[in-house]
mmCIF file with all atom_site columns, C-alpha atoms in Angstrom:
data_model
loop_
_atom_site.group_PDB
_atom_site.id
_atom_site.type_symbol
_atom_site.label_atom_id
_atom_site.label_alt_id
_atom_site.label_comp_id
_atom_site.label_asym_id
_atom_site.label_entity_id
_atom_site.label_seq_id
_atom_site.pdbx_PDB_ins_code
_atom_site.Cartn_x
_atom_site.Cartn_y
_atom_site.Cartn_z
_atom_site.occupancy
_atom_site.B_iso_or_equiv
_atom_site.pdbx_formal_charge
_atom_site.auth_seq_id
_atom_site.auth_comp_id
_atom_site.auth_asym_id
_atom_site.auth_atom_id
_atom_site.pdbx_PDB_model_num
ATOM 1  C CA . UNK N 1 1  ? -23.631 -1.489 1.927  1.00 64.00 ? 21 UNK N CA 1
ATOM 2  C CA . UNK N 1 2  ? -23.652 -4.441 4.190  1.00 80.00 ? 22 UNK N CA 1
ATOM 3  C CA . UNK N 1 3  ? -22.035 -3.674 7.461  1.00 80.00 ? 23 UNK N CA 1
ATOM 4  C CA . UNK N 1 4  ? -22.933 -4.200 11.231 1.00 87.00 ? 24 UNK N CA 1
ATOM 5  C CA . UNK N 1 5  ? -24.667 -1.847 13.611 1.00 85.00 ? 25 UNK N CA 1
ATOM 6  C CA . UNK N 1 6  ? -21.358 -1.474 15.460 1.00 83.00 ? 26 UNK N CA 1
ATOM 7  C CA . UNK N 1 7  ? -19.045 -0.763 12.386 1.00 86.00 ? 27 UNK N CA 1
ATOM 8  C CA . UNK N 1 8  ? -21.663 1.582  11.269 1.00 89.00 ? 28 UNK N CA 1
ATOM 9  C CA . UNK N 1 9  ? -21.878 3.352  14.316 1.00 82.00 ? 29 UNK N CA 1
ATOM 10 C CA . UNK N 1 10 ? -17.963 3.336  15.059 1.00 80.00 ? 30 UNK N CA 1
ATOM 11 C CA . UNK N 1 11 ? -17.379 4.929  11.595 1.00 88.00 ? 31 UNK N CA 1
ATOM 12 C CA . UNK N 1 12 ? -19.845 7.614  11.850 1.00 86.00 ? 32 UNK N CA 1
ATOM 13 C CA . UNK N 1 13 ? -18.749 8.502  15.451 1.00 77.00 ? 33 UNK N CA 1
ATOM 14 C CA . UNK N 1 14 ? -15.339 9.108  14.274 1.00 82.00 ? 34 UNK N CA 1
ATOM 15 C CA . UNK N 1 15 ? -16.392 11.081 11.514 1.00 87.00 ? 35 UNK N CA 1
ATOM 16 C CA . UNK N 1 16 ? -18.502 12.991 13.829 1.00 80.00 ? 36 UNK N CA 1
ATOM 17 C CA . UNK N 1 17 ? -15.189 13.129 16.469 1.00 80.00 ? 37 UNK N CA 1
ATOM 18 C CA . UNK N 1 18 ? -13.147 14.984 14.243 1.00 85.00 ? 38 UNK N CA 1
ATOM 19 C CA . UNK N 1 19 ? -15.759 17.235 13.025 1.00 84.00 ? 39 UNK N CA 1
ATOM 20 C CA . UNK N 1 20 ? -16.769 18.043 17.094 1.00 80.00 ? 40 UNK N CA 1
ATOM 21 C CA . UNK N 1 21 ? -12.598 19.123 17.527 1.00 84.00 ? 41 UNK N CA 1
ATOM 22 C CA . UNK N 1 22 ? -12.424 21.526 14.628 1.00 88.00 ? 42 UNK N CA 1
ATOM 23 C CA . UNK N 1 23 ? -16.209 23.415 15.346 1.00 89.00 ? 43 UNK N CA 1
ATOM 24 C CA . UNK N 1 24 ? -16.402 22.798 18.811 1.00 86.00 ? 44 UNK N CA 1
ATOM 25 C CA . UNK N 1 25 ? -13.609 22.439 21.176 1.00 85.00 ? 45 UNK N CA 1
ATOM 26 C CA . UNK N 1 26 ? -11.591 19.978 22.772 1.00 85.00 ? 46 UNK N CA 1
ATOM 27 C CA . UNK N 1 27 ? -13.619 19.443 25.440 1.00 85.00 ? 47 UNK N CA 1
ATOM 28 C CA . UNK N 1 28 ? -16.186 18.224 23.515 1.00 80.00 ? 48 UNK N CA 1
ATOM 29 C CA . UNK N 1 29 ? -14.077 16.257 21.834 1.00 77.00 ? 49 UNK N CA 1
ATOM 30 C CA . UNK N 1 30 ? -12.603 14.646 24.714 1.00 83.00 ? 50 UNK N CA 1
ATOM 31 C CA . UNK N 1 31 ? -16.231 13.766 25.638 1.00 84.00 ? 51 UNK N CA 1
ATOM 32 C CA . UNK N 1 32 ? -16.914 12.626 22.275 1.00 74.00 ? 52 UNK N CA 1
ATOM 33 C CA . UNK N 1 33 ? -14.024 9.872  22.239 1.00 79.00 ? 53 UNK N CA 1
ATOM 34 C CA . UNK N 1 34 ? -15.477 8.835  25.561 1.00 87.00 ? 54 UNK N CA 1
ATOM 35 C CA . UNK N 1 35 ? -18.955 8.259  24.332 1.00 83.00 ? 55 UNK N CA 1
ATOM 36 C CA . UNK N 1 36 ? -17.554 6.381  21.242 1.00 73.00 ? 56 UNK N CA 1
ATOM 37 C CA . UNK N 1 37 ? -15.526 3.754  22.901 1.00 83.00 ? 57 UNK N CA 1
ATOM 38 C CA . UNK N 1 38 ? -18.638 3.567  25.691 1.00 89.00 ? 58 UNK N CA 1
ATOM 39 C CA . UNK N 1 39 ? -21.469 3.025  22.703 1.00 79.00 ? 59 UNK N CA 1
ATOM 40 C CA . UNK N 1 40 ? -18.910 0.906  20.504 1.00 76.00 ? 60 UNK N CA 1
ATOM 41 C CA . UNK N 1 41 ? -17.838 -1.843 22.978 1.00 86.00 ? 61 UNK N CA 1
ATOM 42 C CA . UNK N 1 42 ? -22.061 -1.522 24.306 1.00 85.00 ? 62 UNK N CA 1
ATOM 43 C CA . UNK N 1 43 ? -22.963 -2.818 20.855 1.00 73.00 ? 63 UNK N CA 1
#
């Protein structure tokens, strides 16, 4: 699979968004699309 940090990470943090609002909450969520955009336009 031949993909860029940045994709990489981007797909795996939305992955991980969606799990964080079913188990855990919106406010985690809400913190979790935060973090995404932050560490996706970072790399």
């Amino acid at each position: 699979l031949h993909c860029s940090a940045s994709t990489f990470t981007t797909v795996a943090n939305y992955a991980l968004l969606v799990l964080g609002f079913i188990f855990l909450g919106k406010s985690v969520g809400v913190r979790t699309v935060y973090a995404t955009i932050v560490m996706s336009v970072l790399l």
